Each structure stands twice: as structure tokens, then as C-alpha cells.
Coordinates of C-alpha atoms and ligand atoms in Angstrom, one line a residue:
M1 CA -62.9 49.0 -59.9
R2 CA -64.1 48.2 -56.6
G3 CA -67.5 47.5 -55.2
I4 CA -70.9 48.1 -56.8
G5 CA -72.1 51.0 -58.5
A6 CA -74.9 52.9 -57.1
V7 CA -76.4 53.5 -60.6
P8 CA -76.9 51.1 -63.2
S9 CA -76.2 51.5 -66.6
Y10 CA -79.2 49.0 -67.5
V11 CA -82.1 47.5 -65.7
V12 CA -83.4 44.0 -67.0
M13 CA -87.2 44.1 -66.6
Q14 CA -89.2 40.5 -66.6
P15 CA -92.5 41.1 -67.9
T16 CA -93.6 37.4 -67.8
T17 CA -91.9 34.2 -66.4
L18 CA -93.8 32.5 -69.5
C19 CA -91.5 31.0 -72.3
N20 CA -93.1 29.6 -75.8
L21 CA -90.5 27.4 -76.0
D22 CA -88.5 24.9 -74.2
C23 CA -85.0 25.0 -75.1
T24 CA -82.7 22.3 -73.8
Y25 CA -80.1 24.4 -72.3
C26 CA -82.4 27.2 -71.1
Y27 CA -81.5 28.2 -67.1
L28 CA -85.0 29.6 -66.6
P29 CA -87.0 27.7 -63.6
L30 CA -90.3 29.3 -64.0
R31 CA -90.6 29.0 -67.9
A32 CA -93.6 27.0 -68.0
D33 CA -95.7 29.4 -66.0
D34 CA -97.3 32.7 -67.5
R35 CA -97.0 34.9 -64.2
R36 CA -97.0 38.1 -65.6
M37 CA -95.5 41.6 -64.3
P38 CA -98.3 44.0 -62.9
V39 CA -98.0 47.7 -63.9
S40 CA -97.4 49.0 -60.5
V41 CA -94.0 47.2 -60.7
A42 CA -93.0 49.3 -63.8
N43 CA -94.5 52.1 -62.2
A44 CA -92.1 51.8 -59.2
V45 CA -89.1 51.3 -61.5
A46 CA -90.1 54.3 -63.5
G47 CA -89.5 56.6 -60.9
P48 CA -85.6 56.3 -60.8
V49 CA -85.4 55.0 -64.3
N50 CA -86.5 58.2 -65.9
D51 CA -84.0 60.1 -63.5
W52 CA -81.1 58.3 -64.5
A53 CA -82.2 58.5 -68.4
R54 CA -82.1 62.4 -67.9
D55 CA -78.6 62.4 -66.9
G56 CA -77.5 60.2 -70.1
R57 CA -78.3 57.3 -72.2
F58 CA -80.3 54.4 -70.1
S59 CA -81.6 51.1 -71.2
L60 CA -84.4 48.8 -70.1
V61 CA -83.8 45.2 -71.6
W62 CA -87.1 43.5 -71.5
H63 CA -86.2 39.7 -71.2
G64 CA -88.4 36.8 -70.1
G65 CA -89.3 33.8 -70.1
E66 CA -90.0 35.4 -73.4
P67 CA -91.0 39.0 -73.0
L68 CA -93.3 38.7 -76.4
A69 CA -95.4 36.0 -74.4
A70 CA -96.6 39.1 -72.2
G71 CA -98.9 40.0 -75.2
R72 CA -98.6 43.8 -76.9
E73 CA -101.5 45.3 -74.4
H74 CA -99.6 44.3 -71.5
L75 CA -96.3 45.3 -72.6
A76 CA -97.7 48.4 -73.6
A77 CA -99.1 48.8 -70.4
L78 CA -95.7 48.1 -68.6
L79 CA -93.6 50.5 -71.1
A80 CA -96.4 53.7 -70.7
P81 CA -94.4 54.7 -67.1
F82 CA -91.2 55.2 -69.0
D83 CA -89.8 58.4 -70.2
S84 CA -89.5 58.8 -74.0
G85 CA -85.7 59.1 -73.3
V86 CA -85.2 55.8 -72.0
E87 CA -83.9 53.2 -74.5
H88 CA -86.0 49.7 -74.5
H89 CA -84.8 46.4 -75.9
V90 CA -86.1 43.2 -75.9
Q91 CA -84.4 39.7 -76.0
T92 CA -86.5 37.3 -78.0
N93 CA -86.8 34.2 -79.5
A94 CA -88.7 35.5 -82.7
T95 CA -91.1 32.9 -82.9
L96 CA -94.0 35.2 -82.3
I97 CA -92.8 38.1 -84.3
D98 CA -95.3 39.2 -86.9
D99 CA -95.9 42.3 -88.9
A100 CA -97.8 43.7 -85.9
W101 CA -95.3 43.2 -83.6
C102 CA -93.0 45.1 -86.2
E103 CA -95.5 48.1 -86.0
F104 CA -95.4 48.0 -82.0
F105 CA -91.4 47.8 -82.1
A106 CA -91.6 50.9 -84.4
A107 CA -94.0 52.9 -82.6
H108 CA -92.2 52.3 -79.1
Q109 CA -88.6 52.6 -80.4
I110 CA -87.8 49.2 -79.0
R111 CA -84.5 47.7 -80.4
V112 CA -84.6 43.9 -80.9
S113 CA -82.1 41.1 -80.2
V114 CA -83.0 37.6 -81.6
S115 CA -81.8 34.3 -80.4
V116 CA -80.8 32.0 -82.8
D117 CA -78.1 29.6 -83.1
G118 CA -77.2 29.5 -86.8
P119 CA -78.1 27.7 -89.5
R120 CA -81.5 25.0 -88.9
E121 CA -79.3 22.3 -88.1
R122 CA -77.2 24.0 -85.4
N123 CA -80.6 24.9 -83.7
G124 CA -81.4 21.5 -82.1
D125 CA -81.5 22.4 -78.8
R126 CA -84.4 25.4 -79.7
V127 CA -87.5 23.5 -79.6
T128 CA -91.2 24.0 -78.8
R129 CA -92.9 22.8 -75.4
G130 CA -94.0 19.9 -77.5
G131 CA -90.1 19.3 -78.2
R132 CA -90.6 20.1 -82.1
P133 CA -87.6 22.0 -83.8
S134 CA -88.3 26.1 -83.9
Y135 CA -86.1 26.9 -86.6
D136 CA -89.0 27.8 -89.3
R137 CA -90.7 29.7 -86.9
I138 CA -87.7 31.8 -85.6
M139 CA -87.3 32.4 -89.4
A140 CA -90.8 33.7 -90.0
G141 CA -89.7 36.3 -87.2
V142 CA -87.1 37.2 -88.8
G143 CA -88.5 37.5 -92.2
A144 CA -91.0 39.9 -90.4
L145 CA -88.7 42.0 -89.0
R146 CA -86.6 42.1 -92.6
R147 CA -89.7 43.0 -94.7
N148 CA -90.6 45.8 -91.9
G149 CA -87.2 47.3 -92.1
I150 CA -86.5 46.6 -88.4
G151 CA -83.0 46.2 -87.7
F152 CA -81.9 43.6 -85.4
S153 CA -79.2 42.1 -83.1
A154 CA -78.5 38.2 -82.9
L155 CA -77.5 36.0 -79.9
C156 CA -76.0 32.7 -80.6
V157 CA -75.2 30.0 -78.0
V158 CA -72.5 27.7 -78.9
S159 CA -72.4 24.2 -76.9
R160 CA -69.6 22.5 -78.4
P161 CA -66.9 25.0 -80.1
A162 CA -65.0 22.8 -83.0
P163 CA -63.3 23.8 -85.9
G164 CA -65.0 25.3 -88.9
L165 CA -68.0 26.5 -86.9
A166 CA -67.1 29.9 -86.1
T167 CA -66.6 30.5 -90.1
E168 CA -70.0 28.7 -90.5
L169 CA -71.8 30.8 -88.0
Y170 CA -70.1 34.3 -88.8
D171 CA -71.0 33.6 -92.7
Y172 CA -74.4 32.7 -91.6
F173 CA -75.0 35.8 -89.7
L174 CA -73.8 37.8 -92.5
D175 CA -76.5 36.5 -94.7
L176 CA -79.4 37.1 -91.7
G177 CA -78.6 40.7 -91.8
C178 CA -78.1 41.2 -87.9
D179 CA -75.9 44.3 -87.2
V180 CA -74.7 43.0 -84.0
L181 CA -73.9 39.4 -82.8
G182 CA -73.3 37.8 -79.6
I183 CA -71.8 34.8 -79.1
N184 CA -72.3 33.0 -75.8
I185 CA -70.5 29.6 -75.0
E186 CA -73.2 27.5 -73.2
E187 CA -73.1 28.1 -69.7
M188 CA -74.0 25.5 -66.7
E189 CA -76.2 27.4 -64.6
G190 CA -79.7 27.7 -63.6
V191 CA -81.6 24.1 -64.3
N192 CA -79.3 23.6 -67.1
T193 CA -76.7 20.9 -65.7
R194 CA -74.9 20.2 -68.9
T195 CA -71.3 20.2 -68.5
N196 CA -69.7 23.5 -70.4
A197 CA -66.1 21.9 -69.7
H198 CA -64.1 22.3 -73.3
P199 CA -60.4 21.8 -74.1
A200 CA -58.8 24.7 -74.1
A201 CA -57.5 24.8 -77.6
A202 CA -60.7 24.1 -79.0
V203 CA -62.1 27.5 -77.2
S204 CA -59.3 29.5 -78.4
G205 CA -59.3 28.1 -81.6
F206 CA -63.0 28.9 -81.9
W207 CA -62.7 32.5 -81.2
A208 CA -59.2 32.7 -83.3
E209 CA -61.3 31.5 -86.1
L210 CA -64.3 34.2 -85.5
V211 CA -61.8 37.0 -85.4
T212 CA -60.4 35.2 -89.0
A213 CA -64.0 35.1 -90.4
W214 CA -64.9 38.9 -89.0
R215 CA -61.8 40.4 -90.6
R216 CA -62.8 39.1 -93.6
D217 CA -65.7 41.0 -93.8
P218 CA -66.4 43.2 -90.8
R219 CA -69.8 44.1 -91.5
I220 CA -71.4 43.0 -88.3
H221 CA -70.3 44.1 -84.8
L222 CA -68.9 41.2 -83.0
R223 CA -69.8 41.9 -79.3
E224 CA -66.7 39.7 -77.5
V225 CA -64.0 40.3 -80.3
E226 CA -64.5 44.2 -80.3
W227 CA -64.1 43.9 -76.3
S228 CA -61.1 42.1 -76.9
L229 CA -59.4 44.8 -79.3
R230 CA -60.5 47.5 -77.3
Y231 CA -58.7 45.9 -74.3
A232 CA -55.7 44.9 -76.3
A233 CA -55.4 48.6 -77.9
A234 CA -55.3 50.1 -73.9
V235 CA -52.8 47.5 -73.2
L236 CA -50.7 49.1 -76.2
D237 CA -51.2 52.3 -75.6
G238 CA -50.5 51.7 -71.5
V239 CA -54.1 52.7 -70.8
E240 CA -55.6 49.4 -69.5
D241 CA -56.5 50.3 -65.9
E242 CA -58.8 52.6 -67.6
V243 CA -60.6 50.1 -69.4
L244 CA -62.9 48.5 -66.6
P245 CA -65.4 51.0 -65.0
R246 CA -64.7 52.1 -61.7
H247 CA -67.7 50.0 -59.8
L248 CA -69.3 46.7 -60.9
D249 CA -72.4 47.6 -62.3
P250 CA -75.0 46.2 -60.2
I251 CA -77.3 45.0 -63.1
P252 CA -80.7 45.0 -61.2
T253 CA -83.0 42.5 -62.7
I254 CA -86.8 43.3 -61.4
G255 CA -88.6 39.8 -61.4
Y256 CA -92.5 39.9 -62.4
D257 CA -93.4 40.4 -59.0
G258 CA -90.9 43.0 -58.1
S259 CA -88.4 41.3 -56.6
V260 CA -84.6 42.8 -57.4
V261 CA -81.9 40.5 -58.1
L262 CA -78.5 42.5 -58.6
L263 CA -75.6 41.4 -60.7
S264 CA -76.8 38.3 -62.5
P265 CA -80.1 38.2 -63.9
E266 CA -79.6 33.9 -63.7
L267 CA -80.2 33.8 -60.0
A268 CA -83.6 35.2 -60.3
G269 CA -86.3 32.5 -59.1
F270 CA -83.6 30.5 -57.4
S271 CA -83.2 29.9 -53.7
D272 CA -80.2 28.2 -51.4
P273 CA -80.4 27.0 -47.9
N274 CA -77.4 29.2 -47.0
Y275 CA -78.4 32.5 -49.2
G276 CA -82.2 32.6 -49.3
D277 CA -83.8 33.6 -52.4
F278 CA -81.0 36.1 -53.6
T279 CA -83.0 38.9 -53.7
S280 CA -81.9 42.2 -52.2
G281 CA -85.6 43.8 -51.9
N282 CA -88.6 44.4 -53.7
V283 CA -89.3 47.7 -55.8
L284 CA -93.1 47.5 -54.2
E285 CA -91.8 47.9 -50.8
T286 CA -88.5 49.8 -51.3
P287 CA -87.1 52.4 -53.9
L288 CA -85.0 50.8 -56.4
P289 CA -82.1 53.5 -55.3
D290 CA -82.2 52.7 -51.5
I291 CA -82.1 48.8 -52.6
L292 CA -78.5 49.7 -54.6
S293 CA -77.4 51.7 -51.8
T294 CA -77.2 48.7 -49.7
A295 CA -76.7 46.1 -52.1
A296 CA -73.5 44.7 -50.2
E297 CA -75.6 44.1 -47.3
T298 CA -77.1 41.1 -49.4
P299 CA -74.9 38.2 -47.9
W300 CA -74.5 36.3 -50.9
V301 CA -73.6 39.8 -52.4
A302 CA -70.7 40.0 -49.8
E303 CA -69.4 37.1 -50.5
F304 CA -69.3 37.7 -54.2
L305 CA -67.5 40.8 -53.5
A306 CA -64.7 38.5 -51.6
G307 CA -64.3 36.4 -54.9
V308 CA -63.8 39.5 -57.2
E309 CA -61.2 40.9 -55.0
A310 CA -59.6 36.9 -54.9
C311 CA -59.8 37.4 -58.6
R312 CA -57.8 41.1 -58.4
S313 CA -55.2 39.1 -56.5
R314 CA -54.8 36.2 -58.5
C315 CA -56.0 36.3 -61.8
P316 CA -53.6 37.8 -65.0
Y317 CA -57.1 38.2 -67.1
F318 CA -58.6 40.7 -64.5
G319 CA -57.9 43.9 -66.1
F320 CA -60.0 42.5 -69.1
C321 CA -62.4 40.3 -67.2
G322 CA -63.4 42.6 -64.0
G323 CA -63.9 39.5 -62.1
G324 CA -68.2 39.4 -62.6
H325 CA -70.1 36.0 -63.3
A326 CA -71.7 35.8 -59.9
A327 CA -74.4 33.1 -61.1
N328 CA -71.4 30.9 -62.6
R329 CA -69.4 31.1 -59.8
Y330 CA -72.6 29.9 -57.4
F331 CA -73.7 27.5 -60.0
E332 CA -70.3 26.0 -60.8
H333 CA -69.0 26.3 -57.3
G334 CA -71.9 26.3 -54.9
R335 CA -70.5 29.7 -53.5
F336 CA -69.5 33.2 -54.7
D337 CA -66.0 33.5 -53.5
G338 CA -64.3 31.3 -55.8
T339 CA -62.4 32.5 -58.8
E340 CA -62.2 30.6 -61.9
T341 CA -65.2 28.9 -63.7
N342 CA -65.4 27.1 -66.7
H343 CA -67.6 30.2 -67.9
C344 CA -64.9 32.3 -67.5
R345 CA -62.3 30.3 -69.3
N346 CA -64.7 30.3 -71.9
S347 CA -65.7 33.4 -72.2
K348 CA -62.8 35.7 -70.9
I349 CA -59.6 33.7 -70.8
R350 CA -59.7 31.5 -73.9
L351 CA -61.2 34.6 -75.7
L352 CA -58.3 36.7 -75.4
E353 CA -55.7 34.1 -76.1
G354 CA -58.0 33.1 -79.2
V355 CA -57.8 37.0 -80.3
L356 CA -54.2 37.1 -79.7
D357 CA -53.3 33.8 -81.3
H358 CA -55.0 35.1 -84.4
A359 CA -52.8 38.4 -84.1
R360 CA -49.7 36.5 -83.7
E361 CA -50.4 34.1 -86.6
H362 CA -51.2 37.3 -88.8
E363 CA -48.4 39.7 -87.7
P364 CA -46.1 40.5 -90.6
S365 CA -43.1 38.5 -90.1
A366 CA -39.9 40.1 -89.7
A367 CA -37.7 41.1 -92.6
Ligands
SF4_401 S1 -60.9 35.7 -65.9 FE1 -62.0 34.5 -64.2 S2 -60.6 34.0 -62.7 FE2 -59.8 35.7 -64.2 S3 -61.1 37.7 -63.0 FE3 -62.4 36.9 -64.6 S4 -63.9 35.5 -63.4 FE4 -61.6 35.8 -62.2

């Protein structure tokens, strides 16, 4: 895997910067402001996205702020320029979901991913603008999805990995009824400056325990565990060099104003005296394919690619990880050409170690 691909596998769209919640660990800088994406931005993105979708599966991920805070009417206007072959996803806090939203999801074939951190007492960081718990509102939204037969994924943030937590969470999400689960160990990025340094044993123990819980009842696609098992199987088959894509996925994030931030949506809305505002162009001025074809000319991107090469030469986990995480490098090191971060330790290195620890503990004993 070298350099940045010219065609992304998905594009992230920010229909509004606003979020109706104010979660303690949120990285978004403009979440109190309602800056809405004009339809002209969606029109500019739709041309290349419709072309890419004709060549194969292609996704748009609507991610705010809280994307539903843009309202159904405005979101419908933003969706309109895209052909029916484009897959739409929303990442939502679920608090605004009701029957009318469910009808909207069904009519536009939108796949829904809900942010929820487990049982009520695990959601203390997910609060309203007035600082009140949001759990009942999240559950009301999930209830509407279930009542209307809308399948959904879940995304869970874990702030402090500890023994017993993985089993509790997995059992909770089995009951919740999601079909896919992603687990993010909290990241120190954006305006969230809480530390994400944890003892190695606590993190690898968390992942190992999660595999044990999942294997007892593997009804949910468990994103991180499935990545790890795919890599482990490739190593056993001697084809681990084929796991990573040939190029880094550029993952363009289209900000509300049409500005494009590559590789890490978490950099959108920030600026730095050394790197400027991290954007590589604006779709209202330059076609998205042209922005992608000159990606490596953005100064921070060039520095980041040097960091990826440093990972390749130094890190034994590179074949699994691919050395991404631009925003984590920046927010943890203040620059892009460093290698290990607490984030990659938590979410790549300890993940693979935890899955392998589980395998070692459960391998059949030698006769
Ligand atoms: S695990 Fe960390 S150090 Fe290793 S390749 Fe990934 S980002 Fe680089």
C-alpha cells in the first residue's frame, strides 16, 4: 500500500455542523452552530459520486454534527442529486428519530448507525445541551427504528476499558437488536483533550474478553474483531500482503461549506499556524476528482505520508493497520510524521494482541 488513491470508497458529508447533544468527549468544534450545507455543495459532489457508483458499490456517509438536525426537508434536498445506485448512511445520536424519520429512512434506503455507549449508566458522557442525560431519548429513537422494522448498526465509545465491561456491552447490544457493532476506544482529538492512555493489559484484556463474548453468540457483526480475524486468517494462508488496499483511501470529508478535508474527518473545522485549515480545496471551486488527484500537494498530507512510511519501516503491526490515523497523530503529537499514538495502541496493536491472546487461551491443548 503506497500513496493516496484517486477514487475513494466513500465520501463523508456534513449536512450541518449543529448537534442537539453536547457529549463530553465530542471532538467537533462547531457543534453549537447551525451551519447548513447548501444544495449547491451536494450538486457539486453528486457528479463524481454518481460516476463512481456506476462502477461499483459506493457510499455517502451523512455525519454532522447531528445529521438529522438538518431536518427532513433539507436532507431530502441534499439527497436529491444522487443517483439511486449511491448507498446512503447516517451516523446519528438517535434522539430525533421518530416514525416520520423512519419513513424517510425507508423511502431513501438510508442505512442507520446509532451512537450509544451501552446501558444507561454507561452513557454519562452523552448529555443534552443543558447537561441532562440523553439515554431515554436515545432509546425512544431506537424504539422507533425497531417498531418500524428499520435495521441499524451501533457505534459505542469506550472511555475506560476494564474487566467485565466487554461482556456487559456485548450482551447489551445483543438485546438492543443491532446487526453491526463498532467499538471505539475514546480518542484524544479535536476539542476533546481527555487522555486516552490506558494500561496495555487493560486494553488487550478488553478486546480478548469481547472475542469470548462474541464467540458465545456471534449474531452481531463485530467490526474490529472481524478485521482482526481476517488479518489472522491471511497470515495463516501466507497472503497477509493482500489484506491492505493498494493505496490509502482518501476519505474526503465535505464540510458544510464545500471545503474538502482528506483522510481524517476529525480535522475538519480546525486550523493550525503550520498547516492552515487542513483543507485541500472546495468542491464549489474545483471538481472533487481534481482535488483528489493533487492530494499529496497539501503540505500536511505530504508530512502524513512520510509518517506512514515511517510506520512501514518500524512497526510490526503495519500489515494489519496500514498506518492511517492522521488526526490522531496530529492531536497527540502536534504533527503528522510521528508513528505510534495512544489511539493506534488501543485500537490496532492491543486489538490484535487481545484477539491473539484469546486464540492462545482457547487453542486445544497439545495431547
Ligand atoms: S499500529 Fe501505529 S505505529 Fe503501527 S503502523 Fe499503525 S499507526 Fe503506525
